[in-house]
CSV table of C-alpha atoms in Angstrom, one decimal:
chain,number,residue,atom,x,y,z
A,216,MET,CA,-41.3,-41.3,-26.8
A,217,GLN,CA,-40.1,-38.3,-28.8
A,218,ASP,CA,-36.7,-36.7,-28.3
A,219,SER,CA,-36.6,-33.0,-27.5
A,220,PRO,CA,-35.0,-30.9,-30.2
A,221,PHE,CA,-32.5,-29.8,-27.7
A,222,THR,CA,-31.7,-33.4,-27.0
A,223,LEU,CA,-30.6,-35.3,-23.9
A,224,ARG,CA,-27.8,-36.8,-25.9
A,225,GLU,CA,-26.4,-33.3,-26.6
A,226,LEU,CA,-26.5,-32.5,-23.0
A,227,ARG,CA,-24.7,-35.7,-22.0
A,228,ARG,CA,-22.0,-35.0,-24.6
A,229,SER,CA,-21.5,-31.5,-23.1
A,230,LEU,CA,-21.2,-32.7,-19.5
A,231,ALA,CA,-17.7,-34.1,-19.9
A,232,GLY,CA,-16.5,-30.9,-21.4
A,233,GLN,CA,-18.2,-28.8,-18.7
A,234,GLY,CA,-16.7,-31.0,-16.0
A,235,ALA,CA,-13.2,-30.6,-17.4
A,236,ALA,CA,-13.6,-26.9,-17.7
A,237,LEU,CA,-14.9,-26.7,-14.1
A,238,VAL,CA,-11.8,-28.5,-12.8
A,239,GLY,CA,-9.6,-26.2,-14.9
A,240,LEU,CA,-11.2,-23.0,-13.7
A,241,LEU,CA,-11.2,-24.2,-10.1
A,242,LEU,CA,-7.5,-24.8,-10.1
A,243,LEU,CA,-6.9,-21.5,-11.9
A,244,PHE,CA,-8.9,-19.5,-9.4
A,245,ALA,CA,-7.3,-21.3,-6.5
A,246,PHE,CA,-3.9,-20.4,-7.9
A,247,ILE,CA,-4.5,-16.7,-8.8
A,248,GLY,CA,-7.1,-16.0,-5.9
A,249,PRO,CA,-9.5,-13.5,-7.5
A,250,PHE,CA,-12.1,-11.5,-5.5
A,251,GLY,CA,-9.7,-11.1,-2.6
A,252,THR,CA,-9.3,-14.9,-1.9
A,253,TYR,CA,-5.6,-14.7,-2.5
A,254,ASP,CA,-5.1,-12.3,0.4
A,255,SER,CA,-7.7,-13.8,2.8
A,256,LEU,CA,-7.2,-17.5,2.3
A,257,GLY,CA,-4.3,-19.9,1.9
A,258,LEU,CA,-4.0,-22.4,-1.0
A,259,ALA,CA,-6.0,-25.1,0.7
A,260,GLY,CA,-8.6,-22.6,1.7
A,261,ARG,CA,-8.8,-21.2,-1.8
A,262,ILE,CA,-9.3,-24.7,-3.2
A,263,GLY,CA,-12.1,-25.4,-0.7
A,264,TYR,CA,-13.7,-22.0,-1.3
A,265,TRP,CA,-13.8,-22.3,-5.1
A,266,ALA,CA,-14.8,-26.0,-5.0
A,267,VAL,CA,-17.9,-25.0,-3.0
A,268,ALA,CA,-18.6,-21.8,-4.9
A,269,MET,CA,-18.0,-23.1,-8.4
A,270,GLY,CA,-19.0,-26.7,-7.9
A,271,GLY,CA,-22.2,-25.7,-6.0
A,272,ASN,CA,-23.1,-23.3,-8.8
A,273,TRP,CA,-22.4,-25.9,-11.4
A,274,LEU,CA,-24.7,-28.4,-9.8
A,275,VAL,CA,-27.5,-26.0,-8.7
A,276,CYS,CA,-27.5,-23.3,-11.3
A,277,GLY,CA,-26.2,-25.5,-14.1
A,278,SER,CA,-29.0,-28.0,-13.5
A,279,ILE,CA,-31.6,-25.2,-13.6
A,280,MET,CA,-30.3,-23.8,-16.9
A,281,MET,CA,-29.8,-27.2,-18.6
A,282,LEU,CA,-33.4,-28.3,-17.5
A,283,THR,CA,-34.7,-25.0,-18.9
A,284,LEU,CA,-33.0,-25.5,-22.2
A,285,LEU,CA,-34.1,-29.1,-22.4
A,286,VAL,CA,-37.8,-28.1,-21.9
A,287,ALA,CA,-38.0,-24.8,-23.6
A,288,GLY,CA,-34.9,-24.5,-25.7
A,289,GLY,CA,-36.6,-25.1,-29.1
A,290,ARG,CA,-35.1,-25.8,-32.4
A,291,THR,CA,-33.4,-22.5,-33.2
A,292,VAL,CA,-30.3,-20.9,-31.8
A,293,ARG,CA,-32.1,-17.6,-31.4
A,294,ARG,CA,-34.7,-19.3,-29.1
A,295,ARG,CA,-31.9,-21.1,-27.1
A,296,VAL,CA,-30.1,-17.8,-26.6
A,297,LEU,CA,-33.3,-16.1,-25.4
A,298,VAL,CA,-34.1,-19.0,-23.0
A,299,THR,CA,-30.6,-18.8,-21.6
A,300,ALA,CA,-30.9,-15.1,-21.1
A,301,ALA,CA,-34.1,-15.6,-19.3
A,302,ALA,CA,-32.8,-18.5,-17.1
A,303,ALA,CA,-29.7,-16.8,-16.0
A,304,PRO,CA,-31.3,-14.3,-13.5
A,305,VAL,CA,-33.5,-17.1,-12.2
A,306,ALA,CA,-30.5,-19.5,-11.7
A,307,ALA,CA,-28.6,-16.6,-10.0
A,308,GLY,CA,-31.0,-16.7,-7.1
A,309,PRO,CA,-29.8,-20.0,-5.6
A,310,GLY,CA,-26.4,-19.3,-7.0
A,311,THR,CA,-26.1,-16.3,-4.8
A,312,GLY,CA,-27.0,-18.6,-1.9
A,313,VAL,CA,-24.2,-20.9,-2.8
A,314,VAL,CA,-21.7,-18.0,-2.8
A,315,PHE,CA,-22.8,-16.9,0.6
A,316,ALA,CA,-22.5,-20.5,1.9
A,317,ALA,CA,-18.9,-20.5,0.6
A,318,GLU,CA,-18.2,-17.2,2.3
A,319,ALA,CA,-19.8,-18.4,5.6
A,320,LEU,CA,-17.6,-21.5,5.5
A,321,PHE,CA,-14.3,-20.0,4.6
A,322,ARG,CA,-14.5,-16.2,5.1
A,323,PRO,CA,-17.2,-15.3,7.7
A,324,GLY,CA,-18.3,-11.7,7.4
A,325,TYR,CA,-16.3,-11.0,4.3
A,326,ALA,CA,-19.2,-10.7,1.9
A,327,GLU,CA,-21.3,-8.4,4.1
A,328,PRO,CA,-19.7,-5.1,2.9
A,329,ILE,CA,-20.2,-6.2,-0.7
A,330,GLY,CA,-23.9,-6.8,-0.4
A,331,VAL,CA,-26.4,-9.2,-1.8
A,332,PRO,CA,-27.3,-7.2,-5.0
A,333,MET,CA,-23.7,-7.0,-6.2
A,334,ILE,CA,-23.1,-10.7,-5.6
A,335,TYR,CA,-26.4,-11.6,-7.3
A,336,LEU,CA,-25.5,-9.4,-10.3
A,337,SER,CA,-22.1,-11.0,-10.6
A,338,VAL,CA,-23.5,-14.5,-10.4
A,339,ALA,CA,-26.2,-13.7,-13.0
A,340,VAL,CA,-23.6,-12.3,-15.4
A,341,LEU,CA,-21.5,-15.4,-14.8
A,342,MET,CA,-24.5,-17.8,-15.4
A,343,LEU,CA,-25.3,-15.9,-18.7
A,344,VAL,CA,-21.7,-16.2,-20.0
A,345,ILE,CA,-21.5,-19.9,-19.1
A,346,GLY,CA,-24.9,-20.6,-20.6
A,347,LEU,CA,-24.2,-18.9,-23.8
A,348,SER,CA,-20.8,-20.6,-24.0
A,349,VAL,CA,-22.5,-24.0,-23.7
A,350,VAL,CA,-25.1,-23.2,-26.3
A,351,THR,CA,-22.4,-21.9,-28.7
A,352,ALA,CA,-20.2,-25.0,-28.2
A,353,MET,CA,-23.1,-27.4,-28.7
A,354,GLU,CA,-24.2,-25.6,-31.9
A,355,VAL,CA,-20.7,-25.6,-33.3
A,356,ARG,CA,-20.4,-29.3,-32.6
A,357,ARG,CA,-23.8,-29.9,-34.3
A,358,ARG,CA,-22.8,-27.9,-37.4
A,359,LEU,CA,-19.5,-29.7,-37.7
A,360,ALA,CA,-21.3,-33.0,-37.5
A,361,GLU,CA,-23.9,-32.0,-40.0
A,362,GLU,CA,-21.2,-30.8,-42.5
A,363,SER,CA,-19.3,-34.0,-42.0
A,364,ALA,CA,-22.5,-36.1,-42.6
A,365,ALA,CA,-23.4,-34.0,-45.7
A,366,GLY,CA,-20.0,-34.3,-47.1
A,367,THR,CA,-19.7,-38.1,-46.7
A,368,GLY,CA,-20.7,-40.0,-49.8
A,369,ALA,CA,-21.5,-43.6,-50.2
A,370,GLY,CA,-18.5,-45.7,-49.1
A,371,PRO,CA,-17.3,-49.1,-50.4
A,372,ALA,CA,-19.6,-50.9,-48.0
A,373,GLU,CA,-22.7,-49.0,-49.2
A,374,ALA,CA,-21.7,-49.5,-52.8
A,375,SER,CA,-21.4,-53.2,-52.2
A,376,ALA,CA,-24.8,-53.3,-50.5
A,377,VAL,CA,-26.3,-51.7,-53.6
A,378,ALA,CA,-24.6,-54.0,-55.9
A,379,ALA,CA,-25.8,-57.0,-53.8
A,380,GLY,CA,-29.4,-55.9,-54.2
A,381,THR,CA,-30.1,-54.0,-51.0
A,382,PRO,CA,-33.8,-53.0,-51.2
A,383,ARG,CA,-34.4,-49.4,-52.1
A,384,GLY,CA,-35.1,-47.3,-49.1
A,385,ALA,CA,-33.1,-49.6,-46.8
A,386,ARG,CA,-30.2,-47.2,-46.4
A,387,PHE,CA,-32.2,-44.7,-44.3
A,388,LEU,CA,-33.8,-47.5,-42.3
A,389,ASP,CA,-30.3,-48.8,-41.4
A,390,ARG,CA,-29.7,-45.5,-39.6
A,391,LEU,CA,-32.6,-46.2,-37.1
A,392,PRO,CA,-31.9,-47.8,-33.6
A,393,GLU,CA,-32.7,-51.5,-33.6
A,394,LYS,CA,-35.3,-51.0,-30.8
A,395,LEU,CA,-37.4,-48.9,-33.2
A,396,GLY,CA,-37.6,-51.5,-35.9
A,397,ARG,CA,-37.9,-50.7,-39.6
A,398,ASP,CA,-41.6,-50.0,-40.0
A,399,LEU,CA,-41.4,-46.4,-40.8
A,400,VAL,CA,-44.5,-44.3,-40.4
A,401,TYR,CA,-43.4,-40.7,-41.3
A,402,LEU,CA,-40.5,-38.2,-41.2
A,403,LYS,CA,-40.4,-34.6,-40.3
A,404,THR,CA,-37.7,-32.0,-40.3
A,405,ALA,CA,-36.2,-30.9,-36.9
A,406,ASP,CA,-33.6,-28.2,-37.4
A,407,HIS,CA,-30.4,-30.0,-38.5
A,408,TYR,CA,-32.0,-33.4,-37.8
A,409,VAL,CA,-34.7,-35.6,-39.4
A,410,GLU,CA,-37.2,-36.9,-36.8
A,411,ALA,CA,-38.2,-40.4,-37.8
A,412,PHE,CA,-41.3,-42.1,-36.4
A,413,THR,CA,-41.8,-45.8,-36.6
A,414,THR,CA,-44.6,-48.0,-35.1
A,415,GLU,CA,-42.2,-48.4,-32.0
A,416,GLY,CA,-41.3,-44.8,-31.3
A,417,SER,CA,-39.2,-42.0,-32.7
A,418,THR,CA,-35.6,-40.8,-32.9
A,419,LEU,CA,-33.5,-38.0,-34.4
A,420,VAL,CA,-31.1,-38.7,-37.3
A,421,LEU,CA,-28.4,-36.1,-38.0
A,422,MET,CA,-28.8,-35.5,-41.8
A,423,ARG,CA,-30.5,-33.2,-44.3
A,424,PHE,CA,-34.2,-33.9,-45.0
A,425,VAL,CA,-33.5,-34.0,-48.8
A,426,ASP,CA,-30.8,-36.7,-48.2
A,427,ALA,CA,-33.2,-38.7,-46.1
A,428,LEU,CA,-35.8,-38.6,-48.9
A,429,ALA,CA,-33.2,-39.6,-51.4
A,430,GLU,CA,-32.3,-42.7,-49.3
A,431,LEU,CA,-36.0,-43.5,-49.0
A,432,ASP,CA,-36.6,-43.4,-52.7
A,433,GLY,CA,-38.6,-46.5,-53.6
A,434,ALA,CA,-39.6,-47.2,-50.0
A,435,GLY,CA,-43.3,-46.8,-50.6
A,436,GLY,CA,-43.8,-43.2,-49.4
A,437,LEU,CA,-44.1,-39.7,-50.6
A,438,ARG,CA,-43.4,-36.1,-49.6
A,439,VAL,CA,-46.7,-34.4,-48.6
A,440,HIS,CA,-45.3,-31.2,-47.2
A,441,ARG,CA,-42.1,-29.1,-47.2
A,442,SER,CA,-41.3,-30.7,-43.8
A,443,TYR,CA,-43.0,-34.1,-44.0
A,444,TRP,CA,-42.8,-37.5,-45.7
A,445,VAL,CA,-45.2,-40.3,-45.1
A,446,ALA,CA,-45.3,-44.1,-45.7
A,447,ARG,CA,-48.4,-44.7,-47.9
A,448,ARG,CA,-49.4,-47.9,-46.1
A,449,HIS,CA,-49.7,-46.1,-42.8
A,450,VAL,CA,-52.1,-43.5,-44.1
A,451,GLU,CA,-55.5,-44.3,-42.5
A,452,GLY,CA,-57.5,-41.4,-43.8
A,453,ALA,CA,-57.7,-37.7,-44.5
A,454,GLU,CA,-59.8,-34.7,-43.4
A,455,ARG,CA,-60.2,-31.0,-44.0
A,456,ARG,CA,-59.9,-28.5,-41.2
A,457,GLN,CA,-60.3,-24.8,-41.7
A,458,GLY,CA,-59.3,-25.2,-45.4
A,459,ARG,CA,-56.3,-27.4,-44.7
A,460,THR,CA,-55.9,-31.1,-45.5
A,461,THR,CA,-54.5,-33.4,-42.8
A,462,LEU,CA,-53.6,-37.1,-43.1
A,463,ARG,CA,-54.3,-39.5,-40.3
A,464,LEU,CA,-51.6,-42.0,-39.8
A,465,THR,CA,-51.0,-45.2,-37.8
A,466,GLY,CA,-50.6,-44.6,-34.1
A,467,GLY,CA,-52.8,-41.5,-34.0
A,468,HIS,CA,-50.3,-39.2,-35.8
A,469,GLU,CA,-51.5,-36.4,-38.0
A,470,VAL,CA,-49.5,-34.8,-40.8
A,471,PRO,CA,-50.4,-31.7,-42.8
A,472,VAL,CA,-50.6,-31.7,-46.6
A,473,SER,CA,-49.4,-28.5,-48.4
A,474,ARG,CA,-50.9,-27.1,-51.5
A,475,THR,CA,-47.7,-27.7,-53.4
A,476,HIS,CA,-47.7,-31.4,-52.8
A,477,MET,CA,-51.5,-31.9,-53.0
A,478,PRO,CA,-51.5,-33.1,-56.6
A,479,ALA,CA,-49.0,-35.9,-55.8
A,480,VAL,CA,-51.1,-36.8,-52.7
A,481,ARG,CA,-54.2,-37.0,-54.8
A,482,ALA,CA,-52.5,-39.0,-57.5
A,483,ALA,CA,-51.4,-41.5,-54.8
A,484,GLY,CA,-55.1,-41.9,-53.8
A,485,LEU,CA,-54.5,-40.7,-50.2
A,486,VAL,CA,-57.3,-38.0,-50.4
């Protein structure tokens, strides 16, 4: 099963930070009492009010926005920002209901003069700000991780492995989860990641595509496109479609061949 570019692991990593931020904001709002809660509620009431209003919105609206990003977020920051902007007004619908529930529980009748449109607008803006903050934080984390990975050279353990005769191409295979095995079928670029497909499934590896190809030098494969590398033994055939050449691989996968890399593909006898 393929991982989404906006991966589940990234969402899981962000949940702890979001939870800590939620608790911090809840305590802050309970202390300062914004939106008239300081004058209308005691400390215990403010804690309860904001626990319902903020906690409910985090669960309901946050789930909607995270699910939307997971499904439609795509591989680019621009797309994630656009998806977040589109999801915020949708999530604000149930979010407004959560706010009215908090009002009904702790301040009956207080929200009526304000009106539904104003509360909806406030919730929509809040959802947009929170959503963009999450996207920004996750992107910063990914870029820092990428820079760290790119700046890390071969350490003593890797040097010893090379000296001991580690097979060429094994360095990249060692990055794959054990459950996926080491029978690599092909690679493709996925934003800051390399998506690796084996006969057992696929995973994302945080590294540059060129670095992955360097680690696979001598592993019995070749680059067939700017964004694809294939293992020669897993090429089952080739066909032309609308003037473009496509390789058929083990497991029903298909990979395009670019004009730039066609000579090397022909020389390898794959077409």
